[in-house]
PDB file of C-alpha atoms in Angstrom:
ATOM      1  CA  MET A   5       5.539   8.090  42.480  1.00 35.00           C
ATOM      2  CA  THR A   6       7.268   9.510  44.869  1.00 34.00           C
ATOM      3  CA  SER A   7       7.138   7.874  49.060  1.00 33.00           C
ATOM      4  CA  SER A   8       6.355   9.863  51.440  1.00 37.00           C
ATOM      5  CA  SER A   9       7.089   9.381  55.568  1.00 37.00           C
ATOM      6  CA  SER A  10       4.380   8.423  57.965  1.00 38.00           C
ATOM      7  CA  ASP A  11       5.495   8.190  61.510  1.00 38.00           C
ATOM      8  CA  SER A  12       3.390   4.310  62.310  1.00 40.00           C
ATOM      9  CA  SER A  13       3.374   5.365  66.150  1.00 39.00           C
ATOM     10  CA  GLU A  14       0.833   8.120  64.721  1.00 44.00           C
ATOM     11  CA  PRO A  15      -3.232   7.620  66.111  1.00 51.00           C
ATOM     12  CA  ILE A  16      -4.653   6.281  62.347  1.00 66.00           C
ATOM     13  CA  SER A  17      -7.730   8.188  62.013  1.00 76.00           C
ATOM     14  CA  SER A  18     -11.129   6.374  59.947  1.00 84.00           C
ATOM     15  CA  ALA A  19     -10.907   9.512  57.428  1.00 90.00           C
ATOM     16  CA  VAL A  20      -7.110   8.020  56.360  1.00 93.00           C
ATOM     17  CA  LEU A  21      -8.517   4.552  56.513  1.00 94.00           C
ATOM     18  CA  THR A  22     -11.579   5.333  54.454  1.00 93.00           C
ATOM     19  CA  ARG A  23     -10.050   7.480  51.619  1.00 94.00           C
ATOM     20  CA  TYR A  24      -7.884   4.297  51.245  1.00 96.00           C
ATOM     21  CA  ALA A  25     -10.572   2.033  50.801  1.00 95.00           C
ATOM     22  CA  GLY A  26     -12.495   3.928  48.286  1.00 95.00           C
ATOM     23  CA  ALA A  27      -9.728   4.306  46.915  1.00 96.00           C
ATOM     24  CA  LEU A  28      -9.447   0.562  46.179  1.00 97.00           C
ATOM     25  CA  ILE A  29     -13.277  -0.193  45.730  1.00 95.00           C
ATOM     26  CA  ASP A  30     -13.650   2.345  43.067  1.00 95.00           C
ATOM     27  CA  LEU A  31     -10.889   0.665  41.398  1.00 96.00           C
ATOM     28  CA  ALA A  32     -12.136  -2.462  41.522  1.00 96.00           C
ATOM     29  CA  GLU A  33     -16.179  -1.297  40.737  1.00 94.00           C
ATOM     30  CA  LYS A  34     -14.513  -0.215  37.418  1.00 95.00           C
ATOM     31  CA  GLY A  35     -12.338  -2.588  36.518  1.00 94.00           C
ATOM     32  CA  LYS A  36     -15.530  -5.212  38.091  1.00 94.00           C
ATOM     33  CA  SER A  37     -13.376  -6.900  40.654  1.00 95.00           C
ATOM     34  CA  ILE A  38     -14.718  -6.157  43.666  1.00 94.00           C
ATOM     35  CA  SER A  39     -15.384  -9.676  44.846  1.00 92.00           C
ATOM     36  CA  LYS A  40     -12.405 -10.984  44.025  1.00 95.00           C
ATOM     37  CA  VAL A  41     -10.106  -7.939  44.901  1.00 96.00           C
ATOM     38  CA  GLN A  42     -12.545  -8.862  48.198  1.00 94.00           C
ATOM     39  CA  GLN A  43     -11.363 -12.011  48.582  1.00 94.00           C
ATOM     40  CA  ASP A  44      -7.532 -10.900  48.265  1.00 95.00           C
ATOM     41  CA  LEU A  45      -7.928  -8.987  51.331  1.00 95.00           C
ATOM     42  CA  ARG A  46      -9.697 -12.013  53.312  1.00 91.00           C
ATOM     43  CA  ASP A  47      -6.788 -14.148  52.640  1.00 93.00           C
ATOM     44  CA  LEU A  48      -4.866 -11.336  53.718  1.00 94.00           C
ATOM     45  CA  GLU A  49      -6.224 -10.489  56.839  1.00 90.00           C
ATOM     46  CA  ALA A  50      -6.402 -14.392  57.370  1.00 90.00           C
ATOM     47  CA  MET A  51      -1.984 -15.458  56.595  1.00 91.00           C
ATOM     48  CA  ILE A  52      -1.839 -11.634  58.845  1.00 91.00           C
ATOM     49  CA  GLN A  53      -3.992 -13.476  62.034  1.00 86.00           C
ATOM     50  CA  GLY A  54      -2.492 -16.926  61.049  1.00 88.00           C
ATOM     51  CA  SER A  55       0.938 -15.147  61.699  1.00 90.00           C
ATOM     52  CA  PRO A  56       2.519 -12.630  64.591  1.00 90.00           C
ATOM     53  CA  GLU A  57       5.658 -12.292  62.652  1.00 93.00           C
ATOM     54  CA  LEU A  58       4.019 -11.019  58.580  1.00 92.00           C
ATOM     55  CA  GLY A  59       1.786  -9.051  61.228  1.00 91.00           C
ATOM     56  CA  HIS A  60       4.874  -7.291  62.740  1.00 92.00           C
ATOM     57  CA  LEU A  61       7.221  -7.203  59.406  1.00 92.00           C
ATOM     58  CA  ILE A  62       3.798  -4.926  57.763  1.00 90.00           C
ATOM     59  CA  SER A  63       3.255  -2.542  61.371  1.00 89.00           C
ATOM     60  CA  SER A  64       6.438  -1.807  62.672  1.00 91.00           C
ATOM     61  CA  PRO A  65       7.912   1.197  61.444  1.00 88.00           C
ATOM     62  CA  LEU A  66      11.437  -0.065  62.115  1.00 92.00           C
ATOM     63  CA  VAL A  67      11.122  -2.808  58.793  1.00 93.00           C
ATOM     64  CA  SER A  68      12.498  -0.737  55.938  1.00 94.00           C
ATOM     65  CA  GLN A  69      10.114   0.121  53.126  1.00 94.00           C
ATOM     66  CA  LYS A  70      12.681  -2.116  51.018  1.00 94.00           C
ATOM     67  CA  LYS A  71      11.807  -4.813  52.911  1.00 94.00           C
ATOM     68  CA  GLN A  72       8.257  -4.836  53.007  1.00 94.00           C
ATOM     69  CA  GLU A  73       8.693  -4.500  48.723  1.00 95.00           C
ATOM     70  CA  ILE A  74       9.754  -8.338  49.039  1.00 95.00           C
ATOM     71  CA  ILE A  75       7.628  -9.692  51.987  1.00 93.00           C
ATOM     72  CA  ILE A  76       4.421  -8.268  49.262  1.00 94.00           C
ATOM     73  CA  ASN A  77       6.130  -9.404  46.471  1.00 94.00           C
ATOM     74  CA  ASP A  78       6.303 -12.236  48.293  1.00 94.00           C
ATOM     75  CA  ILE A  79       3.015 -12.724  49.586  1.00 93.00           C
ATOM     76  CA  ALA A  80       1.484 -11.609  46.024  1.00 93.00           C
ATOM     77  CA  ALA A  81       2.855 -13.702  43.947  1.00 93.00           C
ATOM     78  CA  LYS A  82       2.153 -16.784  46.363  1.00 91.00           C
ATOM     79  CA  ALA A  83      -1.545 -15.931  47.151  1.00 91.00           C
ATOM     80  CA  LYS A  84      -1.833 -14.923  43.226  1.00 94.00           C
ATOM     81  CA  LEU A  85      -3.623 -11.282  44.029  1.00 95.00           C
ATOM     82  CA  GLN A  86      -5.076 -10.013  41.447  1.00 95.00           C
ATOM     83  CA  LYS A  87      -3.078  -6.963  40.106  1.00 96.00           C
ATOM     84  CA  LEU A  88      -5.246  -4.052  41.060  1.00 97.00           C
ATOM     85  CA  THR A  89      -4.226  -5.817  44.954  1.00 97.00           C
ATOM     86  CA  LYS A  90      -0.758  -6.169  44.610  1.00 96.00           C
ATOM     87  CA  ASN A  91      -0.816  -2.654  44.023  1.00 96.00           C
ATOM     88  CA  PHE A  92      -2.514  -0.883  46.343  1.00 97.00           C
ATOM     89  CA  LEU A  93      -0.434  -2.958  48.108  1.00 97.00           C
ATOM     90  CA  GLY A  94       2.606  -1.414  46.494  1.00 95.00           C
ATOM     91  CA  VAL A  95       0.816   2.048  47.006  1.00 96.00           C
ATOM     92  CA  LEU A  96       0.649   1.988  50.669  1.00 96.00           C
ATOM     93  CA  VAL A  97       4.793   0.068  51.201  1.00 95.00           C
ATOM     94  CA  GLN A  98       5.766   3.301  49.185  1.00 95.00           C
ATOM     95  CA  ASN A  99       3.604   5.658  51.296  1.00 95.00           C
ATOM     96  CA  ARG A 100       4.793   3.848  54.444  1.00 94.00           C
ATOM     97  CA  ARG A 101       1.278   3.033  55.476  1.00 94.00           C
ATOM     98  CA  LEU A 102       0.981  -0.481  55.054  1.00 94.00           C
ATOM     99  CA  ASN A 103       0.760  -0.740  58.613  1.00 93.00           C
ATOM    100  CA  ILE A 104      -3.120   0.218  57.976  1.00 94.00           C
ATOM    101  CA  LEU A 105      -4.113  -2.418  56.393  1.00 95.00           C
ATOM    102  CA  VAL A 106      -5.924  -4.538  58.290  1.00 93.00           C
ATOM    103  CA  GLY A 107      -8.137  -1.272  59.093  1.00 93.00           C
ATOM    104  CA  VAL A 108      -8.606  -0.461  55.982  1.00 95.00           C
ATOM    105  CA  ILE A 109      -9.423  -4.390  55.352  1.00 94.00           C
ATOM    106  CA  ARG A 110     -12.133  -3.672  57.514  1.00 89.00           C
ATOM    107  CA  VAL A 111     -13.348  -0.942  56.260  1.00 92.00           C
ATOM    108  CA  TYR A 112     -13.442  -1.897  52.570  1.00 93.00           C
ATOM    109  CA  HIS A 113     -14.962  -5.217  53.870  1.00 88.00           C
ATOM    110  CA  LYS A 114     -18.140  -2.726  55.220  1.00 86.00           C
ATOM    111  CA  MET A 115     -18.244  -0.298  51.651  1.00 89.00           C
ATOM    112  CA  VAL A 116     -19.124  -3.616  50.043  1.00 88.00           C
ATOM    113  CA  SER A 117     -21.662  -4.107  52.212  1.00 81.00           C
ATOM    114  CA  VAL A 118     -23.045  -0.634  52.198  1.00 80.00           C
ATOM    115  CA  ARG A 119     -22.972  -1.456  48.722  1.00 82.00           C
ATOM    116  CA  SER A 120     -24.346  -4.602  48.061  1.00 79.00           C
ATOM    117  CA  GLY A 121     -27.467  -3.767  50.739  1.00 75.00           C
ATOM    118  CA  GLU A 122     -26.339  -6.544  53.294  1.00 74.00           C
ATOM    119  CA  VAL A 123     -26.773  -6.118  57.134  1.00 80.00           C
ATOM    120  CA  SER A 124     -23.172  -5.066  59.079  1.00 81.00           C
ATOM    121  CA  VAL A 125     -23.126  -6.959  62.656  1.00 87.00           C
ATOM    122  CA  ARG A 126     -20.806  -6.633  65.749  1.00 88.00           C
ATOM    123  CA  VAL A 127     -19.968  -9.744  67.649  1.00 92.00           C
ATOM    124  CA  GLN A 128     -17.719 -10.025  70.663  1.00 93.00           C
ATOM    125  CA  ILE A 129     -16.866 -13.268  71.573  1.00 93.00           C
ATOM    126  CA  ALA A 130     -14.527 -14.358  74.731  1.00 92.00           C
ATOM    127  CA  GLN A 131     -12.294 -16.534  72.429  1.00 91.00           C
ATOM    128  CA  LYS A 132     -12.129 -17.386  68.192  1.00 87.00           C
ATOM    129  CA  MET A 133     -14.868 -18.960  67.551  1.00 86.00           C
ATOM    130  CA  THR A 134     -13.881 -22.177  65.143  1.00 86.00           C
ATOM    131  CA  ALA A 135     -15.392 -22.223  61.013  1.00 81.00           C
ATOM    132  CA  THR A 136     -17.930 -24.038  61.745  1.00 86.00           C
ATOM    133  CA  GLN A 137     -19.328 -21.714  64.932  1.00 88.00           C
ATOM    134  CA  GLU A 138     -19.064 -19.399  62.080  1.00 86.00           C
ATOM    135  CA  LYS A 139     -20.542 -20.835  59.146  1.00 85.00           C
ATOM    136  CA  ASN A 140     -23.068 -21.339  61.773  1.00 89.00           C
ATOM    137  CA  PHE A 141     -23.744 -18.680  63.420  1.00 88.00           C
ATOM    138  CA  HIS A 142     -23.221 -16.510  60.022  1.00 86.00           C
ATOM    139  CA  LYS A 143     -26.706 -18.806  59.106  1.00 88.00           C
ATOM    140  CA  LYS A 144     -28.719 -17.843  61.785  1.00 89.00           C
ATOM    141  CA  ILE A 145     -28.051 -13.960  62.053  1.00 86.00           C
ATOM    142  CA  SER A 146     -29.162 -13.279  58.676  1.00 84.00           C
ATOM    143  CA  SER A 147     -32.233 -16.214  59.445  1.00 85.00           C
ATOM    144  CA  ALA A 148     -32.909 -14.096  62.116  1.00 83.00           C
ATOM    145  CA  ILE A 149     -32.536 -10.622  60.202  1.00 77.00           C
ATOM    146  CA  GLY A 150     -34.018 -11.898  56.874  1.00 76.00           C
ATOM    147  CA  SER A 151     -31.127 -10.430  55.332  1.00 73.00           C
ATOM    148  CA  ASP A 152     -27.401 -11.397  53.746  1.00 78.00           C
ATOM    149  CA  VAL A 153     -24.678  -9.768  57.184  1.00 82.00           C
ATOM    150  CA  LEU A 154     -21.982  -8.671  57.190  1.00 80.00           C
ATOM    151  CA  VAL A 155     -20.111 -10.481  60.084  1.00 85.00           C
ATOM    152  CA  GLU A 156     -17.048  -8.360  62.067  1.00 84.00           C
ATOM    153  CA  THR A 157     -16.131 -10.846  64.913  1.00 87.00           C
ATOM    154  CA  VAL A 158     -13.877  -9.242  67.851  1.00 89.00           C
ATOM    155  CA  ILE A 159     -12.702 -11.152  70.570  1.00 90.00           C
ATOM    156  CA  ALA A 160     -13.044  -9.976  73.756  1.00 91.00           C
ATOM    157  CA  PRO A 161     -11.200 -11.828  76.736  1.00 92.00           C
ATOM    158  CA  GLU A 162     -13.313  -9.868  79.123  1.00 93.00           C
ATOM    159  CA  ILE A 163     -16.395 -10.392  78.161  1.00 91.00           C
ATOM    160  CA  LEU A 164     -15.443 -14.073  80.125  1.00 91.00           C
ATOM    161  CA  GLY A 165     -18.020 -15.504  77.561  1.00 91.00           C
ATOM    162  CA  GLY A 166     -21.006 -15.524  75.813  1.00 91.00           C
ATOM    163  CA  MET A 167     -21.108 -12.741  72.961  1.00 92.00           C
ATOM    164  CA  ILE A 168     -22.342  -8.874  72.854  1.00 93.00           C
ATOM    165  CA  ILE A 169     -23.922  -8.765  69.101  1.00 92.00           C
ATOM    166  CA  THR A 170     -24.145  -4.522  67.983  1.00 90.00           C
ATOM    167  CA  ILE A 171     -26.056  -4.306  64.929  1.00 85.00           C
ATOM    168  CA  GLY A 172     -26.119   0.035  64.094  1.00 75.00           C
ATOM    169  CA  SER A 173     -27.681   1.379  67.565  1.00 75.00           C
ATOM    170  CA  TYR A 174     -29.253  -2.054  68.913  1.00 82.00           C
ATOM    171  CA  MET A 175     -27.347  -3.823  70.182  1.00 88.00           C
ATOM    172  CA  VAL A 176     -27.914  -7.625  72.406  1.00 89.00           C
ATOM    173  CA  ASP A 177     -25.731  -8.079  75.416  1.00 90.00           C
ATOM    174  CA  ASP A 178     -25.611 -11.314  77.260  1.00 89.00           C
ATOM    175  CA  SER A 179     -22.169 -12.231  77.763  1.00 90.00           C
ATOM    176  CA  VAL A 180     -21.285 -13.900  80.643  1.00 89.00           C
ATOM    177  CA  ARG A 181     -19.286 -10.838  82.039  1.00 89.00           C
ATOM    178  CA  ARG A 182     -22.968  -9.289  81.636  1.00 87.00           C
ATOM    179  CA  LYS A 183     -24.701 -12.210  84.037  1.00 87.00           C
ATOM    180  CA  LEU A 184     -22.945 -12.154  86.658  1.00 87.00           C
ATOM    181  CA  GLU A 185     -23.024  -8.459  86.871  1.00 86.00           C
ATOM    182  CA  ARG A 186     -26.670  -8.842  86.781  1.00 84.00           C
ATOM    183  CA  LEU A 187     -26.398 -11.901  89.000  1.00 83.00           C
ATOM    184  CA  GLY A 188     -25.027  -8.965  91.956  1.00 83.00           C
ATOM    185  CA  SER A 189     -27.028  -6.628  91.935  1.00 81.00           C
ATOM    186  CA  ALA A 190     -29.651  -9.054  92.355  1.00 78.00           C
ATOM    187  CA  LEU A 191     -27.847 -11.051  94.933  1.00 79.00           C
ATOM    188  CA  LYS A 192     -27.452  -7.210  96.472  1.00 76.00           C
ATOM    189  CA  LYS A 193     -31.521  -6.514  96.272  1.00 73.00           C
ATOM    190  CA  GLY A 194     -31.858  -9.672  97.737  1.00 65.00           C
ATOM    191  CA  SER A 195     -30.100  -9.355 100.837  1.00 62.00           C
ATOM    192  CA  ASN A 196     -31.322  -6.906 101.409  1.00 57.00           C
ATOM    193  CA  GLN A 197     -35.057  -8.497 101.190  1.00 56.00           C
ATOM    194  CA  ASN A 198     -33.856 -11.827 101.759  1.00 52.00           C
ATOM    195  CA  THR A 199     -34.877 -13.453  98.392  1.00 49.00           C
ATOM    196  CA  VAL A 200     -33.700 -13.834  95.032  1.00 49.00           C
ATOM    197  CA  ASN A 201     -35.374 -15.321  91.492  1.00 55.00           C
ATOM    198  CA  LEU A 202     -32.213 -15.952  89.771  1.00 46.00           C
ATOM    199  CA  LYS A 203     -33.680 -17.021  87.127  1.00 51.00           C
ATOM    200  CA  GLU A 204     -34.105 -13.541  86.330  1.00 51.00           C
ATOM    201  CA  VAL A 205     -30.849 -13.377  85.909  1.00 48.00           C
ATOM    202  CA  VAL A 206     -29.771 -16.090  83.976  1.00 48.00           C
TER     203      VAL A 206
END
């Protein structure tokens, strides 16, 4: 394989992520290992989220290709990754595209979701949920929708609390920020009318 350079500071287009994730899922499908590869990717994502240092080594353009190869080989051995997953990571390293790994993982999950008929749900929360909270949320949202779901969690401190749930074009904003905005609007209106029904706000 030939190595091609890529400036990691360039914006990552969805087309690039889709191309790499699509190639991986097609190969996984041929090898009947879609689920196994997906589990590998979940493990990798957890490692990256749990280690800022690893995240830096993967995303920084200042880290040499050779060092990234050593890191990936070490991770593959310790995590006992599928051969396909390891080879795919090797391609990213050689193409100097390891910085898009997290994005590719997320697109892969969405592709698996589409192929299996799952519903994709995006939830924004102010702080990370515990494992128990994630499990309960997944169970409740699956029950409410009547279908298995793929949940993408986004940490958004600016919403202050609560959550914003997006399913396709449908969005439910139950964030503290939104409630405060509604409260502020109601208070402004109430200052003119000398009354405000707080129950309608919160």
